[in-house]
């Protein structure tokens, strides 16, 4: 029978219109639904479903081949599926399913890639940094967010820089800011850094929201309507996020070295009490204080806030530490006139004592001579880099105000102080700066529990880059000699750090967020 069947198969006419593979699958489907059937029955049912796309001879030829393959039984001119073939098919399916499920379990929920570039052409730099980041994505899940941190070296072509990034990341939500320095596993300058997040949207997604800052808000500090609009857009985007990444334009000479961030965060965090942590930074421009930028999609903004609302089922951890400590336990109340601190009175049992001229009191507490003090007050970066002109800190928040001018009647500090504030004089060391970065990262990782981190995002005060680079040191190198050696560490140096505490803005600190690859319980 075998030889005669093979002879008939070889001499049978070819299948017309329908491919052999299609016809074979359809015949198996028909026999799975109804059996036993003759060749004519199979042909009639095939024609009834799919039209005259196959000849009777073609059906007979395929049935004969299925008999030879032990998939179909042929008895008394009737055809039916063989039970042992069906059982084998089921076993194959179960084994294949187990293998695929095992491989799928091994796939991470979230992948993070990071790239940088120092190409002079803005478009080429953006594209190169994004391409390097994308090459680290192995499993091809959709890009859910792209972060960009850039030097002002590209400020005349920020739009082209964004176009270069988006040529790679396409329509993935994009945000970020200009900086005082970039971080991509080491501190960088005059560069662009891109960080991409790849995941299924069910596990990690982001919504970017951009809202303008009006000129009068610098004076009024009124952000109730801005926050209300933000809430509306978050509601339109779905459920409340688990994390917010905030970017705000920074200090420039045109806005008298002011920022709206404290007023904005007072409304956003202290009064409205959004039910998710918000971290981020105030943009910079490499210490020029001329123009800062925040980014949203393909747009560049010089007066705006951008929030990346991250919705995720994955574990993440946040750590934040301050690097400055008081030089003594003394606290002083200040008098401020025309932005000059004229007098300081030591606090005793909750009351201000004798008022004394600010220069004499400050210099004594800071341990610096008047001559040396005047010699270093030339430019903000040099003041901070020398780590001698010590800042004041309002005891009610974590903001540092550095001195930048001295007159006969007082000292002008960075415009973060108000008349009647109670302050302390603060200081730091290179060791404190390095330790602060390590401790903030350790704190963030500890909050993941047993989940290993996939990446770390840092918002570090520009003070770190300024002081440490002046001594040819940095705070990232020590991390790379520890258990964080293979951990991608990305971020930037900013003019103010946004962190999830009662006083939600700081300076002289590091805020770290680490992302894990385990689902939250």
XYZ file of C-alpha atoms in Angstrom:
521
model
C 0.000 0.000 0.000
C 2.841 2.354 0.828
C 4.449 2.168 -2.639
C 1.146 2.539 -4.503
C 0.152 5.551 -2.321
C 3.471 7.275 -2.938
C 3.110 6.703 -6.677
C -0.331 8.264 -6.641
C 0.941 11.257 -4.638
C 3.778 11.886 -7.060
C 1.434 11.753 -10.077
C -1.364 13.873 -8.498
C -1.899 17.366 -9.947
C -0.583 20.372 -7.988
C -2.727 22.425 -5.624
C -4.192 25.524 -7.255
C -4.627 28.994 -5.697
C -4.162 27.855 -2.053
C -0.663 27.052 -0.748
C 0.035 23.520 0.439
C 0.736 24.756 3.986
C -2.581 26.580 4.212
C -4.525 23.634 2.830
C -2.791 21.184 5.174
C -3.670 23.268 8.221
C -7.288 23.652 7.115
C -7.683 19.911 6.499
C -6.304 19.128 9.954
C -8.744 21.648 11.424
C -11.684 20.022 9.601
C -10.703 16.546 10.846
C -10.329 17.886 14.396
C -13.946 19.037 14.296
C -15.563 16.090 12.474
C -14.474 12.516 11.690
C -14.242 10.090 10.030
C -14.594 11.710 6.610
C -13.912 10.564 3.092
C -11.590 12.525 0.813
C -14.690 13.791 -1.005
C -16.239 14.907 2.314
C -13.077 16.805 3.228
C -12.959 18.442 -0.207
C -16.628 19.499 -0.016
C -16.183 21.061 3.448
C -13.050 22.849 2.316
C -14.848 24.289 -0.725
C -17.830 25.325 1.423
C -15.562 27.360 3.710
C -12.974 28.717 1.301
C -14.366 28.423 -2.200
C -12.939 26.548 -5.196
C -9.329 27.265 -4.294
C -8.156 23.647 -4.201
C -8.876 20.593 -6.398
C -10.094 17.229 -5.219
C -6.818 15.728 -6.417
C -4.933 18.278 -4.319
C -6.940 17.331 -1.199
C -6.348 13.650 -1.865
C -2.603 14.272 -2.221
C -2.380 16.159 1.116
C -4.407 13.474 2.926
C -2.036 10.846 1.582
C 0.969 12.812 2.846
C -0.637 13.188 6.292
C -1.124 9.398 6.376
C 2.558 8.887 5.586
C 3.425 11.388 8.365
C 1.363 9.316 10.859
C -0.860 12.306 11.582
C -3.989 10.860 9.938
C -5.441 7.337 9.975
C -6.998 5.883 6.764
C -9.427 3.014 7.188
C -12.261 1.935 4.853
C -11.667 5.038 2.696
C -12.340 7.248 5.774
C -9.876 9.685 7.320
C -9.448 10.762 10.973
C -6.675 12.168 13.183
C -4.467 9.632 14.966
C -4.792 9.807 18.793
C -1.068 9.235 19.366
C -0.315 12.156 17.003
C -2.746 14.356 18.960
C -1.102 13.330 22.245
C 2.343 14.044 20.843
C 1.183 17.443 19.657
C -0.116 18.211 23.142
C 3.178 17.155 24.763
C 5.098 19.288 22.299
C 2.895 22.269 23.092
C 3.304 21.844 26.835
C 7.097 21.523 26.567
C 7.330 24.538 24.280
C 5.097 26.555 26.598
C 7.309 25.762 29.600
C 10.433 26.818 27.734
C 8.876 30.044 26.520
C 7.474 30.860 29.936
C 10.851 30.206 31.555
C 12.537 32.499 29.056
C 9.865 35.158 29.533
C 10.331 35.056 33.317
C 14.022 35.738 32.802
C 13.273 38.863 30.782
C 13.478 41.953 32.999
C 10.383 44.043 33.448
C 12.486 47.184 32.994
C 15.672 47.881 31.077
C 17.604 51.121 31.321
C 20.207 52.363 28.856
C 22.544 55.326 29.094
C 24.670 57.079 26.509
C 26.669 60.277 26.204
C 28.300 62.347 23.497
C 30.622 65.320 23.122
C 30.085 65.728 19.385
C 30.149 69.395 18.408
C 27.153 69.207 16.082
C 24.036 69.253 18.260
C 21.935 66.857 16.161
C 24.794 64.372 15.892
C 25.459 64.594 19.627
C 21.839 63.923 20.543
C 21.574 61.024 18.132
C 24.867 59.458 19.236
C 23.980 59.631 22.935
C 20.537 58.130 22.277
C 21.933 55.383 20.042
C 24.443 54.369 22.719
C 21.628 54.192 25.256
C 19.371 52.182 22.940
C 22.110 49.601 22.229
C 21.945 48.582 25.897
C 18.279 47.567 25.507
C 18.344 43.815 24.730
C 14.725 42.704 24.717
C 13.162 45.343 22.515
C 10.299 46.406 24.750
C 8.855 49.868 23.967
C 10.682 52.973 25.164
C 8.535 54.576 27.863
C 10.714 57.576 28.817
C 13.863 59.378 27.688
C 15.757 61.779 29.966
C 18.253 64.274 28.580
C 20.856 66.259 30.542
C 22.978 68.719 28.613
C 25.666 71.349 28.869
C 25.031 74.889 27.651
C 27.601 74.193 24.930
C 24.562 73.281 22.792
C 22.324 76.170 23.893
C 22.188 77.759 20.437
C 20.871 74.482 19.041
C 18.886 72.795 21.822
C 16.078 72.132 19.318
C 18.488 70.246 17.041
C 19.861 68.356 20.035
C 16.340 67.178 20.889
C 15.706 66.299 17.248
C 18.807 64.089 17.281
C 17.588 62.262 20.386
C 14.058 61.839 19.042
C 15.406 60.480 15.751
C 16.275 57.440 17.884
C 13.686 57.454 20.688
C 10.837 58.418 18.309
C 7.642 59.354 20.177
C 8.713 58.194 23.637
C 8.022 60.891 26.282
C 11.138 63.049 26.686
C 12.167 65.528 29.359
C 15.254 66.869 31.138
C 17.182 70.094 31.525
C 20.376 72.040 30.991
C 22.853 71.541 33.813
C 25.987 72.522 35.716
C 27.516 69.210 34.636
C 26.346 65.799 33.508
C 26.769 62.326 35.008
C 27.080 59.074 33.040
C 28.982 56.701 35.326
C 31.391 59.614 35.867
C 31.120 63.402 35.918
C 31.120 64.972 32.456
C 31.271 68.509 31.093
C 30.357 69.999 27.723
C 28.376 66.870 26.921
C 24.883 65.501 26.487
C 23.654 62.439 28.400
C 20.585 60.391 27.470
C 18.875 57.830 29.706
C 16.127 55.591 28.266
C 13.611 53.337 30.024
C 12.281 50.274 28.170
C 9.313 48.282 29.517
C 5.775 47.169 28.836
C 3.426 50.027 29.709
C 1.636 47.818 32.238
C 4.824 47.805 34.329
C 6.359 51.242 33.655
C 5.090 54.287 31.762
C 5.472 58.062 31.897
C 3.361 61.115 31.147
C 5.122 64.432 30.604
C 3.348 67.668 31.524
C 4.697 71.140 30.766
C 3.250 74.288 32.352
C 4.451 77.875 31.809
C 5.878 80.086 34.551
C 4.534 83.635 34.345
C 6.812 86.610 35.147
C 4.587 87.827 38.000
C 4.917 84.465 39.768
C 8.500 85.369 40.681
C 7.066 88.164 42.823
C 3.744 86.741 43.976
C 4.791 83.129 44.498
C 1.193 82.207 43.601
C 1.027 78.727 42.072
C -2.422 77.495 43.112
C -3.769 77.696 39.549
C -0.629 76.012 38.167
C -1.003 73.111 40.589
C -4.738 72.833 39.839
C -3.952 72.579 36.133
C -1.307 69.961 36.874
C -3.859 67.897 38.825
C -6.313 68.062 35.932
C -3.758 66.807 33.434
C -2.650 64.012 35.757
C -6.271 62.888 36.100
C -6.649 62.892 32.319
C -3.554 60.689 32.046
C -5.033 57.938 34.228
C -4.323 56.849 37.780
C -2.106 58.928 40.052
C 1.579 58.203 39.403
C 3.909 56.542 41.875
C 6.773 59.005 41.219
C 7.246 62.487 39.775
C 10.431 63.813 38.151
C 10.362 67.632 38.212
C 12.459 70.041 36.148
C 12.330 73.819 36.674
C 14.202 76.695 35.031
C 17.001 78.064 37.198
C 18.823 81.188 38.307
C 19.686 83.783 35.677
C 20.853 87.372 35.818
C 17.682 88.441 34.013
C 15.535 87.152 36.908
C 17.913 88.631 39.516
C 19.234 85.170 40.429
C 15.834 84.060 41.662
C 13.916 80.836 41.217
C 10.242 80.049 41.623
C 10.966 76.549 42.894
C 10.475 77.167 46.663
C 7.073 78.828 46.090
C 6.025 76.186 43.578
C 6.976 73.320 45.878
C 5.332 74.974 48.867
C 2.052 74.890 46.934
C 2.672 71.543 45.255
C 3.950 69.527 48.212
C 3.245 71.350 51.464
C -0.263 72.670 50.721
C -1.688 70.365 48.049
C 0.085 67.250 49.379
C 0.274 65.211 46.219
C 0.098 61.505 47.101
C 3.383 60.562 45.424
C 7.026 61.604 45.950
C 8.473 64.276 43.681
C 12.200 64.590 43.028
C 14.195 66.530 40.470
C 16.277 69.639 40.008
C 16.615 73.290 39.084
C 18.276 73.728 35.687
C 21.681 75.367 35.216
C 23.904 76.631 32.422
C 27.474 75.780 33.411
C 27.699 78.665 35.932
C 26.968 81.404 33.393
C 23.537 82.365 34.798
C 22.449 83.575 31.377
C 19.906 81.056 30.098
C 18.603 77.755 31.421
C 16.362 75.300 29.620
C 13.886 72.545 30.425
C 12.676 70.130 27.769
C 9.367 68.469 26.991
C 9.085 66.375 23.855
C 10.644 68.379 21.032
C 10.122 71.742 22.768
C 12.687 73.906 24.597
C 11.376 76.127 27.413
C 13.117 78.953 29.264
C 10.278 79.732 31.700
C 8.388 76.550 32.555
C 8.087 73.542 34.784
C 8.011 69.984 33.428
C 6.805 66.967 35.379
C 7.387 63.397 34.241
C 4.651 61.413 35.985
C 5.939 57.841 36.308
C 3.362 55.095 36.730
C 4.986 51.834 37.692
C 4.238 48.536 39.397
C 7.950 48.022 40.029
C 9.851 48.635 43.216
C 11.930 51.798 43.450
C 13.751 53.553 46.266
C 14.630 57.168 47.043
C 17.512 58.426 49.163
C 18.482 62.008 50.000
C 21.294 63.388 52.133
C 22.663 66.853 52.905
C 26.419 67.444 52.764
C 26.625 70.627 54.906
C 26.604 70.798 58.694
C 26.662 73.777 61.113
C 30.066 75.141 62.112
C 28.664 75.473 65.651
C 25.429 75.188 67.589
C 24.929 78.973 67.347
C 21.809 80.268 65.619
C 21.345 83.855 64.507
C 18.415 86.035 63.606
C 19.169 88.348 60.672
C 18.158 91.812 59.585
C 17.831 92.235 55.837
C 17.737 95.586 54.046
C 17.860 95.918 50.250
C 18.950 92.262 50.073
C 21.916 92.999 52.359
C 22.241 91.201 55.701
C 23.151 94.148 57.910
C 22.983 92.672 61.421
C 22.944 89.321 63.198
C 21.707 88.552 66.716
C 22.555 85.301 68.492
C 19.486 83.360 69.585
C 19.362 82.671 73.326
C 16.471 80.690 74.814
C 14.395 81.330 71.731
C 14.956 85.106 71.687
C 17.325 87.325 69.734
C 20.172 88.749 71.797
C 22.290 91.789 71.040
C 22.372 92.923 67.426
C 25.892 93.092 65.968
C 27.152 94.021 62.472
C 26.875 91.070 60.109
C 30.461 91.146 58.714
C 32.140 90.918 62.125
C 29.791 88.195 63.398
C 29.968 86.136 60.205
C 33.753 86.363 59.830
C 34.349 85.340 63.436
C 32.060 82.315 63.130
C 33.429 81.331 59.703
C 37.031 81.669 60.862
C 38.178 83.824 57.958
C 39.835 87.239 57.849
C 38.169 90.246 56.241
C 41.029 90.562 53.751
C 40.812 86.927 52.653
C 37.042 87.155 52.508
C 37.112 90.136 50.168
C 39.722 88.411 48.029
C 37.559 85.403 47.210
C 34.291 87.246 46.596
C 34.785 87.609 42.856
C 32.388 85.150 41.261
C 29.934 82.583 42.573
C 31.771 79.545 41.209
C 35.101 80.611 42.721
C 33.421 81.324 46.061
C 32.044 77.806 46.241
C 35.087 76.100 44.706
C 37.413 77.448 47.409
C 35.047 76.207 50.121
C 35.912 79.193 52.340
C 33.018 81.663 51.986
C 30.553 79.662 54.043
C 26.797 79.750 53.358
C 23.901 80.557 55.665
C 21.054 78.088 56.034
C 17.573 78.955 57.192
C 16.892 76.499 60.005
C 13.398 75.903 58.571
C 14.617 74.500 55.268
C 17.601 72.941 53.504
C 18.555 75.857 51.258
C 22.016 77.385 51.347
C 22.631 81.095 50.713
C 26.206 81.870 49.676
C 27.797 85.311 50.119
C 28.801 87.086 46.920
C 29.417 90.706 47.919
C 30.600 92.536 51.047
C 29.973 96.190 51.857
C 30.637 98.416 54.841
C 27.092 97.930 56.103
C 26.750 94.189 55.505
C 27.040 91.147 53.284
C 24.895 90.266 50.286
C 23.950 86.611 50.220
C 22.286 84.644 47.465
C 18.680 85.799 47.353
C 17.123 82.987 49.412
C 16.799 84.874 52.716
C 14.141 87.094 54.250
C 14.250 89.660 57.026
C 13.841 87.930 60.387
C 15.039 84.500 59.296
C 16.921 82.419 61.836
C 20.047 80.944 60.273
C 23.124 78.882 60.942
C 26.534 79.156 59.291
C 27.339 75.930 57.459
C 30.422 74.155 56.124
C 31.460 70.946 54.351
C 34.571 68.966 53.345
C 35.547 66.871 50.328
C 35.096 63.766 52.459
C 31.595 64.911 53.468
C 30.653 65.425 49.827
C 31.832 61.975 48.753
C 30.181 60.316 51.743
C 26.878 62.123 51.128
C 26.593 60.729 47.608
C 27.356 57.189 48.771
C 24.916 57.401 51.688
C 22.045 58.716 49.557
C 22.535 55.863 47.082
C 22.790 53.308 49.890
C 19.577 54.639 51.401
C 17.747 54.361 48.081
C 18.975 50.807 47.441
C 17.996 49.697 50.962
C 14.383 50.639 50.194
C 14.293 48.080 47.385
C 14.592 45.282 49.924
C 16.035 42.191 48.270
C 15.457 43.504 44.741
C 18.748 44.374 43.012
C 18.824 47.842 41.426
C 18.858 48.156 37.641
C 19.991 51.791 37.550
C 20.455 54.913 39.649
C 19.352 58.461 38.811
C 21.150 61.238 40.715
C 20.305 64.896 41.152
C 23.420 66.361 42.770
C 24.035 69.909 43.858
C 26.387 71.870 41.624
C 28.490 72.351 44.776
C 29.708 68.767 44.458
C 31.121 69.245 40.977
C 32.491 72.668 41.850
C 34.411 71.814 45.035
C 35.500 68.304 44.133
C 36.669 69.069 40.588
C 38.691 71.977 42.009
C 40.569 69.303 43.977
C 40.668 66.824 41.070
C 38.244 64.484 42.800
C 34.651 63.378 42.246
C 32.003 61.542 44.194
C 31.177 58.952 41.497
C 34.610 57.279 41.291
C 34.461 55.891 44.869
C 31.039 54.369 44.098
C 32.479 52.486 41.134
C 34.970 50.756 43.433
C 32.201 49.245 45.562
C 29.194 47.010 44.945
C 27.891 49.703 42.571
C 30.703 48.991 40.099
C 28.370 47.654 37.395
C 25.351 49.816 38.286
C 24.512 52.449 35.641
C 24.668 55.810 37.462
C 23.136 58.689 35.524
C 22.122 62.235 36.359
C 23.226 65.831 36.517
C 24.403 68.694 38.721
C 21.660 71.203 39.417
C 21.094 74.553 41.164
C 18.669 73.123 43.687
C 17.515 69.608 44.478
C 13.873 68.619 44.795
C 13.396 65.930 47.402
C 10.383 64.272 49.087
C 10.493 65.889 52.519
C 8.543 68.534 54.425
C 10.858 71.262 53.109
C 10.917 69.941 49.530
C 13.874 71.870 48.111
C 17.501 71.723 49.162
C 20.955 72.754 48.038
C 24.219 71.084 48.948
C 22.544 67.679 48.770
C 22.196 64.551 46.643
C 18.877 62.949 45.740
C 19.038 59.405 44.367
C 16.311 57.189 42.961
C 17.025 53.556 42.085
C 14.759 51.329 40.016
C 14.346 47.628 40.684
C 13.039 44.752 38.589
C 10.574 43.213 40.996
C 6.868 43.968 41.229
C 5.654 45.696 44.358
C 3.674 43.525 46.734
